[in-house]
Coordinates of C-alpha atoms in Angstrom, one line a residue:
X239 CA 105.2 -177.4 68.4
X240 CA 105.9 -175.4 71.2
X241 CA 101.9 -173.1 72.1
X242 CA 104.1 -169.9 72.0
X243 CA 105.3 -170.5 68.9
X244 CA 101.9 -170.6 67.1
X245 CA 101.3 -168.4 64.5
X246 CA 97.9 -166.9 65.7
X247 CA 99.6 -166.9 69.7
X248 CA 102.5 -164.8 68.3
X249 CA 100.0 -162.6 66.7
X250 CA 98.3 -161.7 69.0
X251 CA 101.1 -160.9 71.7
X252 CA 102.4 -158.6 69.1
X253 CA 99.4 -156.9 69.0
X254 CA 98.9 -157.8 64.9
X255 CA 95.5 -159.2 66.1
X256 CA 93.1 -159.2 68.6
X257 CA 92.1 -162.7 70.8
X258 CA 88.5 -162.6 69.6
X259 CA 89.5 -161.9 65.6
X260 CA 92.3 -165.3 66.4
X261 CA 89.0 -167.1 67.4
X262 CA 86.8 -165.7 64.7
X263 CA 89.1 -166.8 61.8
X264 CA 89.8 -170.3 63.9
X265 CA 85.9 -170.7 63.6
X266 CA 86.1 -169.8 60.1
X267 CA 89.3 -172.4 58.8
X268 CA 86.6 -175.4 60.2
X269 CA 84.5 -174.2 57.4
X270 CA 86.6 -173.6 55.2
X271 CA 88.8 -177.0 54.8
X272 CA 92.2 -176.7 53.1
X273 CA 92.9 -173.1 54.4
X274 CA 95.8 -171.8 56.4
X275 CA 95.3 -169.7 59.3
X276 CA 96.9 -167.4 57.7
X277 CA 95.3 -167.4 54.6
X278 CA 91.9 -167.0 56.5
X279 CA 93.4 -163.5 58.6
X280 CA 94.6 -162.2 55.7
X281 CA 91.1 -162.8 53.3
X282 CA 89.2 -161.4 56.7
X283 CA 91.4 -158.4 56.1
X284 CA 93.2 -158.3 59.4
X285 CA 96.6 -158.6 58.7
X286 CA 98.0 -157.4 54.9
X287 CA 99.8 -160.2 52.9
X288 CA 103.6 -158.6 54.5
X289 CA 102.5 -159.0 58.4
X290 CA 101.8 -162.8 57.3
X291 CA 105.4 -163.4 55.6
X292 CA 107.0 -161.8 58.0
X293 CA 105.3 -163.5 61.5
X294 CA 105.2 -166.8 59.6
X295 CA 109.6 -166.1 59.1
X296 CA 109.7 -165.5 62.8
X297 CA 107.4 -168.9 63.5
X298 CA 110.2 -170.6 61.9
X299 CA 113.0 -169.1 63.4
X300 CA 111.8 -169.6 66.9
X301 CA 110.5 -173.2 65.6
X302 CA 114.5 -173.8 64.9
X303 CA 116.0 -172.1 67.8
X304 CA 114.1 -174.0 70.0
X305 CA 115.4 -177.2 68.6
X306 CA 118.8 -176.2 69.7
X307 CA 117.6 -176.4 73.5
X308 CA 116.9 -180.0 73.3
X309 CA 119.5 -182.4 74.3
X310 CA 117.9 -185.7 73.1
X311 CA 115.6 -186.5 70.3
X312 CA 114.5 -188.5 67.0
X313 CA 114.4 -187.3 63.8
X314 CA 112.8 -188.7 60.4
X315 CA 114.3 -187.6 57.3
X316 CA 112.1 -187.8 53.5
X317 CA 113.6 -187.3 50.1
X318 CA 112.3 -185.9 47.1
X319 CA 109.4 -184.1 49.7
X320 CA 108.6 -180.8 48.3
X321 CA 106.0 -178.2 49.2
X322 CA 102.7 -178.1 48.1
X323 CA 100.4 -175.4 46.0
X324 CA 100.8 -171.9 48.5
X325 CA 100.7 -168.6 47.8
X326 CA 104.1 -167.8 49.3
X327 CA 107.1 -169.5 50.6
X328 CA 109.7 -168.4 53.1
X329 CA 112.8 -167.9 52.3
X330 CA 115.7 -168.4 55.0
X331 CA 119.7 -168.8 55.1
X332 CA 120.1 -171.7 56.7
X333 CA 123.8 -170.6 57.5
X334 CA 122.4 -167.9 59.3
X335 CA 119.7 -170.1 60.8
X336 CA 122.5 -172.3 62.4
X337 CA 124.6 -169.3 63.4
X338 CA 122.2 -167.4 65.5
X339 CA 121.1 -170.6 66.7
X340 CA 124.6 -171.7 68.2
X341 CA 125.0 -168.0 69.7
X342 CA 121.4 -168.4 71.6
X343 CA 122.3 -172.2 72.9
X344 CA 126.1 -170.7 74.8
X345 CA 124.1 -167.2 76.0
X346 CA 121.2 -169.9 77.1
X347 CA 124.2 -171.3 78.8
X348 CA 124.7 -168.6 81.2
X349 CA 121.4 -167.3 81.2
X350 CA 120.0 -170.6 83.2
X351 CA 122.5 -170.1 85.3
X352 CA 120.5 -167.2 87.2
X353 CA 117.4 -168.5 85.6
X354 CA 117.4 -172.5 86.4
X355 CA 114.0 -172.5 86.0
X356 CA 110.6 -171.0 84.4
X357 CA 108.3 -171.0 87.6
X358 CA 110.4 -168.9 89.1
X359 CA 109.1 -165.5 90.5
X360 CA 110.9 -162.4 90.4
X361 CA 110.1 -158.7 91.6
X362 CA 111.5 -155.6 90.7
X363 CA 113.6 -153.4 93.1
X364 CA 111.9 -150.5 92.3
X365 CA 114.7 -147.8 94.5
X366 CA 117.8 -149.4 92.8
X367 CA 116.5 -148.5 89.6
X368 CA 115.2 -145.4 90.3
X369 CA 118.7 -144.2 91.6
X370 CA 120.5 -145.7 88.4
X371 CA 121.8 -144.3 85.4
X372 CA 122.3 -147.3 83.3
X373 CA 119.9 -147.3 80.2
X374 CA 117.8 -150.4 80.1
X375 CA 117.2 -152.2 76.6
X376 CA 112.9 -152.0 75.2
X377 CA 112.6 -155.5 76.1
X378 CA 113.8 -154.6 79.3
X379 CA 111.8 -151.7 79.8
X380 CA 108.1 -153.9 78.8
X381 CA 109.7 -156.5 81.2
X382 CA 109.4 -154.8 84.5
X383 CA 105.4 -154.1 84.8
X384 CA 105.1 -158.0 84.6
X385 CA 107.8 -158.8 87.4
X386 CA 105.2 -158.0 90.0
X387 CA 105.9 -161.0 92.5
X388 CA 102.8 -162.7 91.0
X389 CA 103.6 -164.3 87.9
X390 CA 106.6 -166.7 87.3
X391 CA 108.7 -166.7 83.9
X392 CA 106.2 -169.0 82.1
X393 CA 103.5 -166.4 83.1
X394 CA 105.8 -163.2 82.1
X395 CA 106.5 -164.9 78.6
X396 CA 103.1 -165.7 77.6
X397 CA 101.9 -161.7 79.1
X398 CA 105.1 -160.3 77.4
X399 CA 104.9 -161.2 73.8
X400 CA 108.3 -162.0 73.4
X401 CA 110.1 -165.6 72.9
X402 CA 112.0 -167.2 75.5
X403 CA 115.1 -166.1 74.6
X404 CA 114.3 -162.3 74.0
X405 CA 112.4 -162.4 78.1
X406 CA 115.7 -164.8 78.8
X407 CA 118.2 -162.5 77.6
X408 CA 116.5 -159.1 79.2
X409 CA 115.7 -160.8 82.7
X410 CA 119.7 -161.8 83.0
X411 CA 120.7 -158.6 82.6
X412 CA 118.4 -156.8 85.0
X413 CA 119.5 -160.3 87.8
X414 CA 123.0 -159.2 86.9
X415 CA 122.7 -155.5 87.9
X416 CA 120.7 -156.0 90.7
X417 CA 117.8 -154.4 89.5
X418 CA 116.0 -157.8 89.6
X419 CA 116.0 -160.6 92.5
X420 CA 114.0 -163.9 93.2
X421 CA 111.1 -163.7 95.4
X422 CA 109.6 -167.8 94.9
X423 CA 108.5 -170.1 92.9
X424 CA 105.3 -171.7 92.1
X425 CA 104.1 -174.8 92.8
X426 CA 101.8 -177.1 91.5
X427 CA 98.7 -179.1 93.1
X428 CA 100.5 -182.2 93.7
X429 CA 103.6 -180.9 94.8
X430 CA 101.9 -179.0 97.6
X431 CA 102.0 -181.3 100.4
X432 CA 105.5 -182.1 99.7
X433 CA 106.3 -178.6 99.4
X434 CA 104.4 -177.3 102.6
X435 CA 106.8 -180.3 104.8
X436 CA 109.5 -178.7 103.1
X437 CA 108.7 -174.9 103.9
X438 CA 108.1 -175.7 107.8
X439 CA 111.2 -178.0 107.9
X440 CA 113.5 -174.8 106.3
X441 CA 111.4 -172.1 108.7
X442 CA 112.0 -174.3 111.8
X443 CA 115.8 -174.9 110.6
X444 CA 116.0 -170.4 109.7
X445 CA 114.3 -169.6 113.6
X446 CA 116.8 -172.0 114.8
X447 CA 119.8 -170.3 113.5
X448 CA 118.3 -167.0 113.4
X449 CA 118.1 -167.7 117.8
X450 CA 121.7 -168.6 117.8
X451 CA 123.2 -166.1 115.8
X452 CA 124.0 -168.0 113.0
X453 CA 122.7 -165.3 111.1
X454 CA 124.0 -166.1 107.1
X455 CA 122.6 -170.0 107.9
X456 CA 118.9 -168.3 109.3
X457 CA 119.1 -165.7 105.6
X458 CA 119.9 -169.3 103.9
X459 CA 116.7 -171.2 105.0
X460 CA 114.2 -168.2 105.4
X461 CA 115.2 -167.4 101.2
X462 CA 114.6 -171.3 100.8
X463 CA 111.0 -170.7 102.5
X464 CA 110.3 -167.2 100.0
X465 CA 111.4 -169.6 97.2
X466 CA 108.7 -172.3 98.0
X467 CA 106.0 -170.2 99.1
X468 CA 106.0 -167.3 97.5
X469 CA 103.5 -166.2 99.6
X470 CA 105.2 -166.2 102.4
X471 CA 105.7 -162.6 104.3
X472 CA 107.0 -164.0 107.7
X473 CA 110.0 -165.5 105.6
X474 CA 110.6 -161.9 103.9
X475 CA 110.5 -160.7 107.6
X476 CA 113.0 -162.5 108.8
X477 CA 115.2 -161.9 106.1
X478 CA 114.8 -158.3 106.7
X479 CA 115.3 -158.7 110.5
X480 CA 118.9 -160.8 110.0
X481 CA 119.4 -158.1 107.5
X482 CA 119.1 -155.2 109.8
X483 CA 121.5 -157.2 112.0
X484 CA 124.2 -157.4 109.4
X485 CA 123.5 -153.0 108.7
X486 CA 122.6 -154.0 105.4
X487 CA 119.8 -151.6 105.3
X488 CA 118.7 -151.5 101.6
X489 CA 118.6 -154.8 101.7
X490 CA 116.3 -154.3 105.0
X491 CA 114.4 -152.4 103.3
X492 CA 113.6 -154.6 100.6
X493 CA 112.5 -157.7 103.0
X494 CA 110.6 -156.1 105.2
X495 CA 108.5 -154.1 102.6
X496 CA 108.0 -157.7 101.2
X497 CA 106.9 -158.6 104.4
X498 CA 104.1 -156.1 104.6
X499 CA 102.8 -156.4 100.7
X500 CA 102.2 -159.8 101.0
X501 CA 100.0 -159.9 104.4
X502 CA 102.6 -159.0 107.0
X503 CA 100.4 -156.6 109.5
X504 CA 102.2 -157.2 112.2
X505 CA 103.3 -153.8 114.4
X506 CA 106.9 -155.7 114.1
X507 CA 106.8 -155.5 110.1
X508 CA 106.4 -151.6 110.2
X509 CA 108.3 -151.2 113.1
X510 CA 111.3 -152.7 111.5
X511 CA 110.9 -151.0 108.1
X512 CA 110.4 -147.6 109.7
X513 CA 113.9 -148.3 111.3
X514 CA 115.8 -149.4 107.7
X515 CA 114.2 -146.4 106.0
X516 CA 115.5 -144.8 108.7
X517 CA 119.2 -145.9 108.2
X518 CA 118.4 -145.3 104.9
X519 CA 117.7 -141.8 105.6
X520 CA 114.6 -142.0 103.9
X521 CA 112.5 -140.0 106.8
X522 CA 109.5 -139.4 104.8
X523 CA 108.8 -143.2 104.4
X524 CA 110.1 -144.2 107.9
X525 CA 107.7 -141.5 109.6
X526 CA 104.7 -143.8 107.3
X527 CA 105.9 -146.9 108.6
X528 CA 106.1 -145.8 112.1
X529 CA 102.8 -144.5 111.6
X530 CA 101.0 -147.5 110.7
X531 CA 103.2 -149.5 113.5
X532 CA 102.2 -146.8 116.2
X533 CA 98.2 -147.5 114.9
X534 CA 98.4 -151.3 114.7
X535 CA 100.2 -151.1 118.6
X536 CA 98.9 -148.3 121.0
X537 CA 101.0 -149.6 123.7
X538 CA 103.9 -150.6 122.4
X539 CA 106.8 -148.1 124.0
X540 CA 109.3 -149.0 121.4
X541 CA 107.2 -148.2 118.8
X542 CA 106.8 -144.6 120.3
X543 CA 110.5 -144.3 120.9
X544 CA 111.4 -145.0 117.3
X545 CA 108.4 -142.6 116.1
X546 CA 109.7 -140.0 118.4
X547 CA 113.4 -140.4 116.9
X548 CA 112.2 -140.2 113.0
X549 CA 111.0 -136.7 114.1
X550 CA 113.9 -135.5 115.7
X551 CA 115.6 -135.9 113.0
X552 CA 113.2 -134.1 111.0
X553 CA 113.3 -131.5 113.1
X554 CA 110.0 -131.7 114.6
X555 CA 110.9 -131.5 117.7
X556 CA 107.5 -130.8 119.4
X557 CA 106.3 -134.0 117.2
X558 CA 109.2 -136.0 119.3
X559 CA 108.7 -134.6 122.5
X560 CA 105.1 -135.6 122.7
X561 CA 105.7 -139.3 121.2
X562 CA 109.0 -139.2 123.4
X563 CA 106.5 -138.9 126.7
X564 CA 103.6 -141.5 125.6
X565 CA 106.9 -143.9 125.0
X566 CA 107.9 -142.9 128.5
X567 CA 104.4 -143.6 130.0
X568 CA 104.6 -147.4 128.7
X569 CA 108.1 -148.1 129.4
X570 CA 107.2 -146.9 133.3
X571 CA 110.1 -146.4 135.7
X572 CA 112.8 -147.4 133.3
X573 CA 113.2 -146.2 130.2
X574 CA 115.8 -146.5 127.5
X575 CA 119.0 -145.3 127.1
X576 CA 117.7 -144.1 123.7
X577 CA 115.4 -142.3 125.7
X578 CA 117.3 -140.0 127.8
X579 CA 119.2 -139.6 124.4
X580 CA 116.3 -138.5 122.2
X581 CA 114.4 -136.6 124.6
X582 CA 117.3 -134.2 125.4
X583 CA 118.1 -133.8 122.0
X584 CA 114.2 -132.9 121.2
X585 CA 114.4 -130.2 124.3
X586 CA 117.4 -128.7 123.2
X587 CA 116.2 -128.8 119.7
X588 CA 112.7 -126.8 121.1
X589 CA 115.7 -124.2 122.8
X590 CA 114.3 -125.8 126.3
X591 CA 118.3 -125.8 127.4
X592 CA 117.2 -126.5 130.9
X593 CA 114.8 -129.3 130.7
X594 CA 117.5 -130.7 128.2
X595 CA 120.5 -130.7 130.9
X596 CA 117.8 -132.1 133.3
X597 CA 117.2 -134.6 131.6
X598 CA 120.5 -135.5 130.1
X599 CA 121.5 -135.4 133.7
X600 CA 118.7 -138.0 134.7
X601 CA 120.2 -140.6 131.7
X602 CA 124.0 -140.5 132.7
X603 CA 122.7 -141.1 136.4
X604 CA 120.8 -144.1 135.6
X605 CA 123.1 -145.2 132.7
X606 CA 126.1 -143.8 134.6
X607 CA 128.8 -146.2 131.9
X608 CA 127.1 -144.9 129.1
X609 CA 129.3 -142.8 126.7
X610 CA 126.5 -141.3 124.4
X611 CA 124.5 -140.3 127.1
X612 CA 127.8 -138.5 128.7
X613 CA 128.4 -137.1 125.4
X614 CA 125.2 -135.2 125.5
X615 CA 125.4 -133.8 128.7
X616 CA 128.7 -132.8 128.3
X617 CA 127.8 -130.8 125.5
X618 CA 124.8 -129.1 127.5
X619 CA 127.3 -128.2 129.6
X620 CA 130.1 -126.5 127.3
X621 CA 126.6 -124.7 126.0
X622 CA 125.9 -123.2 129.7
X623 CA 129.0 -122.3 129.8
X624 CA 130.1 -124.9 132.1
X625 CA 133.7 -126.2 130.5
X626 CA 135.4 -127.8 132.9
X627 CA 132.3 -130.2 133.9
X628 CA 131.7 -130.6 130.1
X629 CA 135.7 -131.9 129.8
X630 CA 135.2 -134.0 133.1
X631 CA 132.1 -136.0 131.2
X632 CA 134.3 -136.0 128.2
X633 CA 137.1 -137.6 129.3
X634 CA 135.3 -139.8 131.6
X635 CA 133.3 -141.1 128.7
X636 CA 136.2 -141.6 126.3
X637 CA 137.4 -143.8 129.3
X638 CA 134.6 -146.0 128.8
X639 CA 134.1 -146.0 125.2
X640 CA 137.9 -145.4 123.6
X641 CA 136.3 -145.7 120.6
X642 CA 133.8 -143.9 119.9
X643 CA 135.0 -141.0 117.7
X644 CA 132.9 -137.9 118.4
X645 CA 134.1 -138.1 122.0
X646 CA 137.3 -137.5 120.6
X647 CA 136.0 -134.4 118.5
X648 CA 134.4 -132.8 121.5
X649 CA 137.7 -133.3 123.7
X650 CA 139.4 -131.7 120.8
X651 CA 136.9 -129.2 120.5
X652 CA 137.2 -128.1 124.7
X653 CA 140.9 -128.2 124.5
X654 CA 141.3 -125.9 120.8
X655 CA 138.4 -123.6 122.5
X656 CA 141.0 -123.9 125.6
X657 CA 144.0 -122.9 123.3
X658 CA 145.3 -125.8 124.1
X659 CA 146.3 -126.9 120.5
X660 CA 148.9 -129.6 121.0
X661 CA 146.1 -131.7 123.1
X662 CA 143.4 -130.5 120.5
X663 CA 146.0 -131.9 117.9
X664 CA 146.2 -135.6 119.7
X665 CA 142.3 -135.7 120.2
X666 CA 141.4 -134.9 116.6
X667 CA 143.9 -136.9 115.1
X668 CA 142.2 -139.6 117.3
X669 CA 138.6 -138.6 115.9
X670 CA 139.8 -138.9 112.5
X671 CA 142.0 -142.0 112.6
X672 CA 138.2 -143.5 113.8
X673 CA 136.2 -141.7 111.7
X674 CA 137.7 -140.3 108.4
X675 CA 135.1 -138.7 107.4
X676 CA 133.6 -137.2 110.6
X677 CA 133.5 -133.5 109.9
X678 CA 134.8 -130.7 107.9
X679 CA 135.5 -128.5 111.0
X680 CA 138.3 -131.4 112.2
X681 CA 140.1 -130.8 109.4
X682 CA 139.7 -127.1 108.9
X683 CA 141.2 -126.8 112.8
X684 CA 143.4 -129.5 112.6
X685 CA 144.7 -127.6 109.7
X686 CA 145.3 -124.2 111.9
X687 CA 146.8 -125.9 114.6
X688 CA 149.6 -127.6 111.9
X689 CA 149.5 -123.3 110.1
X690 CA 150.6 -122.0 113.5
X691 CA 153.2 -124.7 113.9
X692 CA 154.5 -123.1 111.0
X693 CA 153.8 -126.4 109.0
X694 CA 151.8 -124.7 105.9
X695 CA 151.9 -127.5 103.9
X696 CA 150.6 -130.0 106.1
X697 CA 147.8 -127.4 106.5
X698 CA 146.9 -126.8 103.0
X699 CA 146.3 -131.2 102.8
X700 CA 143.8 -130.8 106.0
X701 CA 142.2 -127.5 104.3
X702 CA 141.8 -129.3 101.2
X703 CA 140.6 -132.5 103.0
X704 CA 138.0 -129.8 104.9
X705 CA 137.2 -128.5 101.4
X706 CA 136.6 -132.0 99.4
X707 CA 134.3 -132.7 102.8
X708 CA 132.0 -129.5 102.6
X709 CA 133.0 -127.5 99.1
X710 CA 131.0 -124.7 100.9
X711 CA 133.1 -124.1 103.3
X712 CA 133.9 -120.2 103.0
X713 CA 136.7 -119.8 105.8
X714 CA 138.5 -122.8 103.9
X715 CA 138.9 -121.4 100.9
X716 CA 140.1 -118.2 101.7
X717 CA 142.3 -119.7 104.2
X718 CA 143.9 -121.5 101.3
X719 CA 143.7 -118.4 99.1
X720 CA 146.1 -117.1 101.7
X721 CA 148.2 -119.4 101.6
X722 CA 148.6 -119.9 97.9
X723 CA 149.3 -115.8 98.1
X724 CA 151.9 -116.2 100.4
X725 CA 153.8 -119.1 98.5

């Protein structure tokens, strides 16, 4: 018989006994010859006569259901055998029995589909089901403490208390929603020197790719590695890096923080998971991560540039300036186009309009193809009041970068601030076509350009667009309760 399916085992894991009363009324069956365990818990008082019947029911039934699993076998049949002298005797359908067993043997079916085997580890994602609404079942729930990276299935079913099929059933469905992914196996003493040829054969196969671009082949390998050695946190690190390639930043996220629970310290690991909680726009967390990067490398000018960015765009702007200039110092003469970018923005931000255009000036001269950078200064210069410079940057930049769509929004912008509507019109409709969802000002102007072109219901669609955009938007609304008055 399967160990789990013990009587005392499944006891205990249902919290019907305690380990040292199982051992206690072991001890005392020796002595007493003839008795059933359960005979001896219940005389010893620590389980009533209805606790037996019904554990020793669910002993059977997991007894049978596990039968169904196997695929090959003997059996040995007796007739005339009957029971002998006990106080009780369980009672079962055997219909049933044979039912529930067929239903378990096709769910088993799919379940080992994402469960192929028990010493597999899995880990929680923690974020995805934080940010869910879907209700998880009370196996479910008394599963996710014990998927901690650190114990496989086997492990998970004896901490658990529940059979095989309950942790089977409840581990599929959290796989299946994502709440739940594979983070290794383990391995046993004499599979380790196999294994450890076959975790630097996959790594050296994953940096391979991973150098050539062959990004989805490097994910492929480095996975293989996480799967073998669980252990592993340069494999997790690569996964994130690949995965910050690709812009899928949860999944980022996920790696890298891997990376860094299970020994990662390098400055890279934090630096790289301060920029996916970035993307995230989890600021709070990146500013951490950059944190412990910026301590673990003193003199590492990208660390201080990404640093300085996470507090722009909390608004710290003093915060950024300062990192902004230590990254400076270590990058020497040449910084950065991300530099020139940040640094502006964090002396505009501080309402040092001056030092901004200065500077913004310094980027486009060093970068002098480089849209963003033009972008800036051309909006420093619209706020000095210098328009036509502003629309000479503008245009120039567009010219380099044709598609980058808040170039189009600020040409729009100089040209509707110019009256110019019919060019505003063309460079908007360009922002938008890029961008859908850029802004709820293109919409709300786009839609008075198409109102004084007499088109009013062409301009209620771009108000309402404005409106689904930013619900707040006051002039929207009683621009279309205007319009509905006049209709």
């Amino acid at each position: 018989m399967n160990r789990r399916d013990r009587l005392g085992d499944i006891l205990v894991k249902h919290g019907k006994i305690t380990q040292s009363q199982l051992e206690a009324a072991v001890h005392r069956q020796t002595k007493e010859h003839g008795k059933r365990l359960g005979e001896v818990l219940v005389a010893m008082g620590v389980i009533t006569q209805a606790d037996l019947e019904r554990y020793m029911r669910v002993q059977i039934e997991e007894s049978v259901y596990y039968l169904f699993t196997w695929t090959q076998g003997t059996f040995n049949f007796e007739a005339d055998v009957r029971p002998g002298p006990q106080d009780f005797l369980v009672s079962i359908n055997p219909e049933s029995l044979l039912l529930e067993g067929a239903r378990r043997v096709d769910e088993w079916s799919l379940i080992e589909k994402k469960i192929p085997s028990f010493d597999l580890i899995f880990v929680v994602d923690k974020d995805r089901i934080a940010i869910s609404e879907s209700q998880l079942t009370d196996a479910q729930q008394r599963l996710l403490p014990l998927l901690d990276a650190s114990r496989d299935v086997n492990q998970v079913i004896e901490d658990s208390g529940l059979g095989e099929f309950e942790i089977g059933k409840a581990l599929y469905g959290l796989i299946t929603a994502g709440f739940v992914h594979r983070a290794g196996r383990t391995t046993t003493g004499a599979d380790a020197e196999i294994t450890d040829a076959r975790v630097e054969e996959h790594r050296n196969l994953g940096v391979a790719f991973y150098k050539t671009g062959m990004l989805d082949e490097a994910t492929r390998e480095f996975r293989r590695v996480a799967e073998l050695r669980g252990s592993d946190a340069s494999a997790h690190f690569y996964i994130g890096l690949v995965a910050l390639k690709q812009a899928r930043w949860r999944e980022a996220m996920e790696a890298l923080r891997l990376a860094a629970e299970k020994g990662g310290g390098r400055p890279a690991v934090f630096h790289n998971l301060g920029f996916a909680y970035e993307q995230l726009g989890r600021l709070d967390e990146a500013e951490a991560a950059y944190a412990e990067a910026a301590a673990r490398a003193r003199t590492d000018a990208k660390v201080y540039l990404g640093w300085g960015v996470v507090a722009l765009k909390r608004g710290d702007y003093g915060g950024a300036a300062g990192r902004l200039d230590r990254a400076r110092e270590l990058f020497g003469q040449a910084p950065p186009p991300a530099w020139f970018w940040a640094r502006s923005l964090a002396a505009a931000g501080a309402g040092e309009f001056e030092q901004a255009e200065e500077l913004a000036e310094d980027g486009v001269e060093a970068y002098p193809s480089h849209a963003a950078l033009q972008n800036n200064f051309a909006v420093l210069k619209e706020l000095s009041g210098d328009l036509t410079g502003a629309e000479d940057l503008v245009r120039a930049a567009r010219k380099n970068e044709p598609s980058l769509p808040q170039l189009s929004k600020n040409l729009g912008d100089l040209a509707y601030r110019g009256s110019r509507y019919d060019e505003a019109w063309d460079a908007y409709s360009r922002a938008v076509e890029l961008a859908p969802e850029l802004g709820d000002d293109v919409y709300f102007k786009l839609g008075n350009i198409a109102y004084k072109r007499n088109n009013r219901e062409l301009a209620a669609q771009l108000w309402r667009k404005a409106l689904e955009i930013n619900p707040k938007h006051e002039l929207v609304k009683a621009n279309l309760d205007t319009l509905s008055a006049l209709s």
